mmCIF file of C-alpha atoms in Angstrom:
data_model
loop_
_atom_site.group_PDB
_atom_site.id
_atom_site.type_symbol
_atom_site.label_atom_id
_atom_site.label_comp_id
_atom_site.label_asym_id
_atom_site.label_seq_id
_atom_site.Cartn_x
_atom_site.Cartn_y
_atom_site.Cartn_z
ATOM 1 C CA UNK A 1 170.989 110.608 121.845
ATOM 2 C CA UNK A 2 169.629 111.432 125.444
ATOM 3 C CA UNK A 3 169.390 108.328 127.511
ATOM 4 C CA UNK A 4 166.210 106.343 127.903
ATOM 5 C CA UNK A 5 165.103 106.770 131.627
ATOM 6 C CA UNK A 6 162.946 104.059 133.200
ATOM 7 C CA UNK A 7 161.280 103.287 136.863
ATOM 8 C CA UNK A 8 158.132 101.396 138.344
ATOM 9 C CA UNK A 9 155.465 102.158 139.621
ATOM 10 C CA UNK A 10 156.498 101.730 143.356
ATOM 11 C CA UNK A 11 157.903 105.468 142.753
ATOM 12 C CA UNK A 12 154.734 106.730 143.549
ATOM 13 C CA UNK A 13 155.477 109.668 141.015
ATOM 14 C CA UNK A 14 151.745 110.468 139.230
ATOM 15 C CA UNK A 15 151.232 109.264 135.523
ATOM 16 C CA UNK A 16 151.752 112.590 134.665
ATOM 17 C CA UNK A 17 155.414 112.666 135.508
ATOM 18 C CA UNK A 18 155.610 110.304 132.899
ATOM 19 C CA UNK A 19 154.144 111.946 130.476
ATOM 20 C CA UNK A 20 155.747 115.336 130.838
ATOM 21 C CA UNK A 21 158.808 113.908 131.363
ATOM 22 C CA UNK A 22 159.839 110.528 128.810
ATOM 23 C CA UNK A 23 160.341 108.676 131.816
ATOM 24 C CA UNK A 24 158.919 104.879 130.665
ATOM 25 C CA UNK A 25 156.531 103.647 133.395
ATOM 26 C CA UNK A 26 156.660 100.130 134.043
ATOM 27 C CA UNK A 27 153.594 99.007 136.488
ATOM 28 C CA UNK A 28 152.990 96.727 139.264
ATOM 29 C CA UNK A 29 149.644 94.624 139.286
ATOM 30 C CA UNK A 30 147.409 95.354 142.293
ATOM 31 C CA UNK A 31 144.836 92.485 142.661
ATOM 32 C CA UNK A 32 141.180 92.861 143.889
ATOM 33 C CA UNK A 33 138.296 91.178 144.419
ATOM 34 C CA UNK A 34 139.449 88.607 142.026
ATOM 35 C CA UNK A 35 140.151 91.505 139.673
ATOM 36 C CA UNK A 36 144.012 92.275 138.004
ATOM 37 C CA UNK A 37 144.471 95.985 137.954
ATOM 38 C CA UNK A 38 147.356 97.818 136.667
ATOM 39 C CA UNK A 39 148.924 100.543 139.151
ATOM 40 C CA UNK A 40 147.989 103.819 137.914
ATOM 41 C CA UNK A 41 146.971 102.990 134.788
ATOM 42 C CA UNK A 42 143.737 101.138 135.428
ATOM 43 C CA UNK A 43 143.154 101.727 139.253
ATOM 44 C CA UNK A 44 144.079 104.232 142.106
ATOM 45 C CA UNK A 45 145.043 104.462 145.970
ATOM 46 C CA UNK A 46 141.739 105.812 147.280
ATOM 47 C CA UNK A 47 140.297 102.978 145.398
ATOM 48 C CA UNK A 48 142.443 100.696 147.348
ATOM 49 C CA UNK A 49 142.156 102.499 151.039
ATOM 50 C CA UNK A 50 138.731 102.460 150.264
ATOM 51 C CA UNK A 51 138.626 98.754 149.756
ATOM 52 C CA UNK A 52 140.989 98.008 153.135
ATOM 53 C CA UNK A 53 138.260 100.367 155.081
ATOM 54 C CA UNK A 54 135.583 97.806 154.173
ATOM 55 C CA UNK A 55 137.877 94.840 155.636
ATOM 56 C CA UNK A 56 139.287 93.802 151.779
ATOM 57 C CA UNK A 57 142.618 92.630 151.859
ATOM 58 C CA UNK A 58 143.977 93.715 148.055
ATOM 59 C CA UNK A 59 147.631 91.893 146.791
ATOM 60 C CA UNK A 60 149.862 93.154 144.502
ATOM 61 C CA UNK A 61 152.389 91.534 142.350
ATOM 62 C CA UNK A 62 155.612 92.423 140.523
ATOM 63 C CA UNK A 63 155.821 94.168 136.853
ATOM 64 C CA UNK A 64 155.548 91.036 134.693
ATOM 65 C CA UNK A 65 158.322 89.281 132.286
ATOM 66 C CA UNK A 66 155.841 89.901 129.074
ATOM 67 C CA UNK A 67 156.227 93.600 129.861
ATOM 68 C CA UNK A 68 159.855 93.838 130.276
ATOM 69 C CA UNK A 69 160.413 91.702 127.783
ATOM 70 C CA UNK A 70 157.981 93.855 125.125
ATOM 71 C CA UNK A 71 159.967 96.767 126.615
ATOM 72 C CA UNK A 72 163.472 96.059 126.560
ATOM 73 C CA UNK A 73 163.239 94.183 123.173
ATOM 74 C CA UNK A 74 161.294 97.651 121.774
ATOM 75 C CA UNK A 75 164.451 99.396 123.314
ATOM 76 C CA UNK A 76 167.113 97.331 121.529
ATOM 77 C CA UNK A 77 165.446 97.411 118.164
ATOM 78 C CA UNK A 78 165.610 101.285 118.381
ATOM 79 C CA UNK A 79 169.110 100.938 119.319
ATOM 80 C CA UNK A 80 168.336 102.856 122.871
ATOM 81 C CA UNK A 81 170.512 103.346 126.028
ATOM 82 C CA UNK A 82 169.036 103.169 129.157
ATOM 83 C CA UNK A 83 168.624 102.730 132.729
ATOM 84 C CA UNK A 84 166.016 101.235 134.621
ATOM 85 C CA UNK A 85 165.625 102.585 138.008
ATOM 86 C CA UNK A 86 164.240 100.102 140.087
ATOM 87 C CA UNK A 87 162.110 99.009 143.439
ATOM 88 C CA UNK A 88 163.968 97.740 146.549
ATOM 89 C CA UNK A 89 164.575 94.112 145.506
ATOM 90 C CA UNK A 90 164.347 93.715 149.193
ATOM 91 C CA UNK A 91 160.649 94.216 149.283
ATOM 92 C CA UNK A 92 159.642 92.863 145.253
ATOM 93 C CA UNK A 93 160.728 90.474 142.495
ATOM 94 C CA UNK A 94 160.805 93.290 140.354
ATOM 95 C CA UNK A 95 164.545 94.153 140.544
ATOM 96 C CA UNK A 96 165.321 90.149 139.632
ATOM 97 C CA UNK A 97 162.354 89.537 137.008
ATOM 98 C CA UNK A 98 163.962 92.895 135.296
ATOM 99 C CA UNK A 99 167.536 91.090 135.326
ATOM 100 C CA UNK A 100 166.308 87.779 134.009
ATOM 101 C CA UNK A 101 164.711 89.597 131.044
ATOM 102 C CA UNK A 102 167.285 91.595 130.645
ATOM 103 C CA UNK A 103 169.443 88.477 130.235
ATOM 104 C CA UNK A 104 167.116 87.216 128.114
ATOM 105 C CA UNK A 105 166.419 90.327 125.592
ATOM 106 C CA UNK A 106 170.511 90.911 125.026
ATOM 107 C CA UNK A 107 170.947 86.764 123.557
ATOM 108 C CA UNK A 108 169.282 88.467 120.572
ATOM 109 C CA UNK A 109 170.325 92.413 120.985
ATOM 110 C CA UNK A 110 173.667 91.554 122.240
ATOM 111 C CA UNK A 111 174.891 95.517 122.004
ATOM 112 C CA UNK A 112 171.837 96.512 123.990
ATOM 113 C CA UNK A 113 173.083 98.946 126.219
ATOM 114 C CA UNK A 114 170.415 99.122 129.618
ATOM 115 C CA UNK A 115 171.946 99.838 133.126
ATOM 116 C CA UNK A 116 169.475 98.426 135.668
ATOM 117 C CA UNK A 117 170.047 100.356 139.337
ATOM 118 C CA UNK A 118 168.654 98.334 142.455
ATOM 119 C CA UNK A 119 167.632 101.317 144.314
ATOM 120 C CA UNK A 120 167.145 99.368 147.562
ATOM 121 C CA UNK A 121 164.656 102.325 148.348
ATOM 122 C CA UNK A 122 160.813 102.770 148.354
ATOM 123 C CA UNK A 123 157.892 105.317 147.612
ATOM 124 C CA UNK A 124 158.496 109.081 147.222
ATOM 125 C CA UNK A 125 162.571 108.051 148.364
ATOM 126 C CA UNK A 126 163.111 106.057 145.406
ATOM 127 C CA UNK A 127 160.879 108.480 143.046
ATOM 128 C CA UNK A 128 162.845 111.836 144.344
ATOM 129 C CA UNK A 129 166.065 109.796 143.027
ATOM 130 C CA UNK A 130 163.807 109.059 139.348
ATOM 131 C CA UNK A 131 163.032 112.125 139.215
ATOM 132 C CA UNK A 132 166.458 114.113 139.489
ATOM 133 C CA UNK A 133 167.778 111.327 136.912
ATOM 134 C CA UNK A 134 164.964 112.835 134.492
ATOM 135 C CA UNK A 135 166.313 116.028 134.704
ATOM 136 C CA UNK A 136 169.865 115.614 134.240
ATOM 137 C CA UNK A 137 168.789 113.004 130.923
ATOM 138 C CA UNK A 138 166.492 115.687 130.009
ATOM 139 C CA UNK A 139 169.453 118.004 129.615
ATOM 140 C CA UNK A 140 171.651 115.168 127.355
ATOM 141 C CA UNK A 141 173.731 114.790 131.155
ATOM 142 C CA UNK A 142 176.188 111.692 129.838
ATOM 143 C CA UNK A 143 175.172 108.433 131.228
ATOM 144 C CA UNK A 144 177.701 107.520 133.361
ATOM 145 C CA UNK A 145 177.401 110.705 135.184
ATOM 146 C CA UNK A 146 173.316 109.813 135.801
ATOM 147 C CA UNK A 147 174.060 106.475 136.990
ATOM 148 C CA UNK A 148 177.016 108.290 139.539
ATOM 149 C CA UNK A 149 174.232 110.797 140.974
ATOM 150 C CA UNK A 150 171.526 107.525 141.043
ATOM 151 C CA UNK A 151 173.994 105.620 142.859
ATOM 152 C CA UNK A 152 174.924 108.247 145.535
ATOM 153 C CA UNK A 153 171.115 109.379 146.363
ATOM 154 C CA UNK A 154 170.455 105.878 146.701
ATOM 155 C CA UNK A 155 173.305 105.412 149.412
ATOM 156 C CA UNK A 156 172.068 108.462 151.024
ATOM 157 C CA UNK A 157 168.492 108.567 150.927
ATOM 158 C CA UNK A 158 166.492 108.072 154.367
ATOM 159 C CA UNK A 159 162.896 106.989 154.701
ATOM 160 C CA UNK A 160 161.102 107.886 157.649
ATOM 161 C CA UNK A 161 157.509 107.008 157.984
ATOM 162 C CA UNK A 162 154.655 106.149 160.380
ATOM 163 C CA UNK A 163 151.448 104.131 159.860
ATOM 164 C CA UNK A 164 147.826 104.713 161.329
ATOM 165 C CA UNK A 165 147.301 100.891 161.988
ATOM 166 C CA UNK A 166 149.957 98.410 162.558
ATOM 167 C CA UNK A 167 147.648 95.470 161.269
ATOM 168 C CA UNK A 168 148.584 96.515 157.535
ATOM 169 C CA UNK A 169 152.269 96.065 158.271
ATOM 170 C CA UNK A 170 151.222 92.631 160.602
ATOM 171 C CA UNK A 171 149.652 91.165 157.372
ATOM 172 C CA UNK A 172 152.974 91.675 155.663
ATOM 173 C CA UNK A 173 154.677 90.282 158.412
ATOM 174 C CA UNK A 174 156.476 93.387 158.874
ATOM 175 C CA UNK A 175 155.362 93.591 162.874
ATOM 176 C CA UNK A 176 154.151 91.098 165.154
ATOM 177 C CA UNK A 177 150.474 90.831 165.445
ATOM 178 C CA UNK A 178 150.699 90.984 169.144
ATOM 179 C CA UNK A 179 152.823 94.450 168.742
ATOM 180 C CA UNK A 180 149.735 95.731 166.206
ATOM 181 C CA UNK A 181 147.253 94.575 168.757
ATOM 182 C CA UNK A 182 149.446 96.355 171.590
ATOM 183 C CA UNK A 183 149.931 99.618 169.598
ATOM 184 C CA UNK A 184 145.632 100.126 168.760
ATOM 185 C CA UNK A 185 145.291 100.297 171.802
ATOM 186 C CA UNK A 186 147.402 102.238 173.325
ATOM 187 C CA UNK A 187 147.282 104.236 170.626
ATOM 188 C CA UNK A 188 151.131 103.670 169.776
ATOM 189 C CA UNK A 189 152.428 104.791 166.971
ATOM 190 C CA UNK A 190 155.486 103.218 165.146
ATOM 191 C CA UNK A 191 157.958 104.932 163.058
ATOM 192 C CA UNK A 192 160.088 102.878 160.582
ATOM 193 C CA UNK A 193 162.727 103.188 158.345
ATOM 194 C CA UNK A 194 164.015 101.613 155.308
ATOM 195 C CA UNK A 195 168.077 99.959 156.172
ATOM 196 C CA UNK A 196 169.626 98.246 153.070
ATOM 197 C CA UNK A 197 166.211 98.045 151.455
ATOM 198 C CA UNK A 198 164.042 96.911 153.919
ATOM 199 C CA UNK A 199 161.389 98.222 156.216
ATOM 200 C CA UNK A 200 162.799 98.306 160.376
ATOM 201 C CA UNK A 201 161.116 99.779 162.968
ATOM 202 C CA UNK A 202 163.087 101.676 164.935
ATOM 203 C CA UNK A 203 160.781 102.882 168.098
ATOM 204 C CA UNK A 204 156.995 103.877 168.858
ATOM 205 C CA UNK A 205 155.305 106.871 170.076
ATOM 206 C CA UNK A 206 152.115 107.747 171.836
ATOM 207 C CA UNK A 207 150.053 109.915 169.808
ATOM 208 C CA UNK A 208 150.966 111.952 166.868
ATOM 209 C CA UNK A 209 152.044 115.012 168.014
ATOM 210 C CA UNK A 210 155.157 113.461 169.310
ATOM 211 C CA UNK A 211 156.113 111.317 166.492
ATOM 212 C CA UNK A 212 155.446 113.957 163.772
ATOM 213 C CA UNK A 213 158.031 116.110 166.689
ATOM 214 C CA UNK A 214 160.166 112.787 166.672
ATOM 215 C CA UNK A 215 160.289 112.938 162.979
ATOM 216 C CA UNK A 216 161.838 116.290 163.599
ATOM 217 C CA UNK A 217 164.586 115.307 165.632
ATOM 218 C CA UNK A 218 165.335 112.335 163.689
ATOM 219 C CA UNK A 219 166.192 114.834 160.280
ATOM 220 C CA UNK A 220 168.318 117.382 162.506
ATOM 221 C CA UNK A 221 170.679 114.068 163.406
ATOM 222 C CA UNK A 222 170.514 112.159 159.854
ATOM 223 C CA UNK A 223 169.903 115.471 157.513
ATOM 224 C CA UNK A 224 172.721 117.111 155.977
ATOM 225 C CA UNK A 225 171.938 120.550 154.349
ATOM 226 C CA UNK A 226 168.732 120.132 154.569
ATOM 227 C CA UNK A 227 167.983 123.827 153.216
ATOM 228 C CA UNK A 228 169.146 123.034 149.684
ATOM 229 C CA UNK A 229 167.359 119.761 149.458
ATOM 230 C CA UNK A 230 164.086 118.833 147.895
ATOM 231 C CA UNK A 231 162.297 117.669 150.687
ATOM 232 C CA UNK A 232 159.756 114.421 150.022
ATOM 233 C CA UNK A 233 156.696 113.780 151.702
ATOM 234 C CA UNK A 234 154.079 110.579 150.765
ATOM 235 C CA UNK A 235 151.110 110.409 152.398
ATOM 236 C CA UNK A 236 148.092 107.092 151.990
ATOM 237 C CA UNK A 237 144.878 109.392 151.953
ATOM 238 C CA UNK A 238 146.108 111.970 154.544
ATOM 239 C CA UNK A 239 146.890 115.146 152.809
ATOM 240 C CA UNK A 240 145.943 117.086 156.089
ATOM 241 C CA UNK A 241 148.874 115.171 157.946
ATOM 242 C CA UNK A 242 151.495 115.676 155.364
ATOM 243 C CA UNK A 243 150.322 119.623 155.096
ATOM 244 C CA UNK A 244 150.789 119.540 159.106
ATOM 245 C CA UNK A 245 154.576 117.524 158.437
ATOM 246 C CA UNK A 246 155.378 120.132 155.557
ATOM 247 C CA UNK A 247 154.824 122.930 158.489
ATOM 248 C CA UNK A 248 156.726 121.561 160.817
ATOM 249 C CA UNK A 249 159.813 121.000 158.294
ATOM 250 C CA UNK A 250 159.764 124.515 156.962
ATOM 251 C CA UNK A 251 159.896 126.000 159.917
ATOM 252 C CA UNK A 252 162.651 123.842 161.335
ATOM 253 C CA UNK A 253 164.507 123.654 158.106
ATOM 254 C CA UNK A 254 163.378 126.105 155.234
ATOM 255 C CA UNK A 255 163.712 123.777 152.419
ATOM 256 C CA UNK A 256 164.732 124.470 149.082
ATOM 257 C CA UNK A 257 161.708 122.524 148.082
ATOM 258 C CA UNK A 258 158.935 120.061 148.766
ATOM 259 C CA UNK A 259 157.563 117.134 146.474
ATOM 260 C CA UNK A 260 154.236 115.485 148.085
ATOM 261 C CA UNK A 261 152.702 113.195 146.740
ATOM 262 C CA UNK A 262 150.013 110.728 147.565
ATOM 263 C CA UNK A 263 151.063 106.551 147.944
ATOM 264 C CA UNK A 264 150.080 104.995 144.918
ATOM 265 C CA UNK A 265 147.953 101.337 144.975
ATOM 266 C CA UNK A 266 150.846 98.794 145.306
ATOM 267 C CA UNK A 267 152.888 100.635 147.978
ATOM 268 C CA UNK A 268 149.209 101.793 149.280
ATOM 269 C CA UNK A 269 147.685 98.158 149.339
ATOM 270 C CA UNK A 270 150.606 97.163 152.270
ATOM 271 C CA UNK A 271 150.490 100.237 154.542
ATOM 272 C CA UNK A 272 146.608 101.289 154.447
ATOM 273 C CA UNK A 273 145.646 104.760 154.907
ATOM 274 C CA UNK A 274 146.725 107.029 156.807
ATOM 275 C CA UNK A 275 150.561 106.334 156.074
ATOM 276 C CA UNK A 276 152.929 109.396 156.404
ATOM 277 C CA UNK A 277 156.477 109.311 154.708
ATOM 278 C CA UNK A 278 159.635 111.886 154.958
ATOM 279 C CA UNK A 279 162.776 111.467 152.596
ATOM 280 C CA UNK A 280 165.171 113.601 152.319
ATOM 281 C CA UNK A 281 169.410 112.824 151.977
ATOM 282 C CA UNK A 282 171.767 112.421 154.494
ATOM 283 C CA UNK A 283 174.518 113.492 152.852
ATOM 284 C CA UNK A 284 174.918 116.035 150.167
ATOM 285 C CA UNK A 285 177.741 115.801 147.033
ATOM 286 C CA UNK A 286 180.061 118.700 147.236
#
């Protein structure tokens, strides 16, 4: 039996990766206008950057006990094995909630056999490392050997990424409200990474032209084969800008591949529009 592969919706993989793939989505709750929505399922990110253009401030929450719970237990019943691949637990409860149920579900399915993976990464990063784990299950790849290649991407994975107003990551507490009010109007842009699962800003630009150059720079003295990699690239409602950072990467770097994809409602509802993300790895296994 192929193992059971399953991830959140922080991945910012679209619902039809699921689907075409037997990967078991398990969502975060985006909240709005005093309204609970389910991420991807029963709302979407240019609903949400349209609602932060207007001055709304949406909230999200973690993947909820009742749906772990109905999850797992459905799981041990069936007598599955799997692993759940799961959100920075640096930057959501879901990592812990999924433990605690986890805890919970195995006092009655004692045998039930579920790895749970703290990927201590975020977005496209952490959904480039669920994807490649649905491939190698898809092709019956024993389990311990998944969790191996899940482990290493997630030691190796780098986030870089940029955001088109600082006040989204102020209202998180991520930056100082007097750096956001500094960088609008000097037009400064920051670029961020993610270190041991959480977000660090590690310098700011004038203008994009020289961060998306920066950006550059950065993979030539992190990236590591960066030819034979699958290169990921998330964007919040600026497909033009991640089309312009897919240029600039192919020509520098001619990529095996690229993945883009657009910054679903929960990862969407922090950063605003007009986020740009790069992940790629930093090492690569021999």
């Amino acid at each position: 039996m192929s193992v059971k592969i399953l991830t959140d919706s922080a991945s910012d993989l679209p619902l039809s990766f699921y689907e075409k793939n037997n990967v078991t989505l398990l969502p975060l709750k985006v909240h709005l206008d005093d309204t609970e929505y389910v991420d991807l399922l029963t709302i979407d990110s240019k609903t949400v950057y349209q609602a932060i253009r207007e001055g709304k401030v949406p909230k999200t929450s973690q993947v909820s006990p009742q749906v772990f719970e109905e999850t797992f237990t459905k799981m041990a019943k069936n007598d599955e094995d799997g692993i759940y691949i799961a959100f920075s637990s640096e930057l959501s409860g879901t990592y812990q909630t999924a433990v605690m149920m986890l805890d919970q579900v195995k006092e009655a399915y004692p045998d039930f056999k579920l790895t749970i993976i703290d990927t201590k990464c975020a977005s496209l990063g952490f959904g480039l490392i669920v994807k490649e784990a649905a491939r190698l299950a898809k092709e019956n790849t024993p389990k311990e050997d998944i969790l191996k290649d899940i482990k290493f991407r997630c030691q190796h994975m780098e986030h870089l990424f940029t955001v088109h107003d600082l006040d989204y990551l102020a209202k998180g507490g991520r930056v100082s409200r007097a750096s956001a009010f500094l960088g609008g109007l000097l037009n400064i842009k920051p670029l961020l990474n993610v270190e041991d699962g959480k977000l660090v800003p590690i310098e700011k630009h004038r203008g994009k032209k020289k961060l998306l150059r920066r950006i550059i720079e950065i993979m030539k003295e992190r990236g590591e084969s960066l030819d034979q990699q699958i290169i990921g690239i998330s964007h919040a409602d600026d497909e033009e800008t991640a089309l312009e950072m897919k240029e600039l990467i192919a020509q520098e770097f001619h990529p095996k591949e690229f993945y883009i994809s657009s910054i679903g409602s929960a990862i969407g509802s922090h950063t605003g529009s007009g986020t740009i993300a790069i992940f790629f790895l930093n090492k690569v296994q021999s």
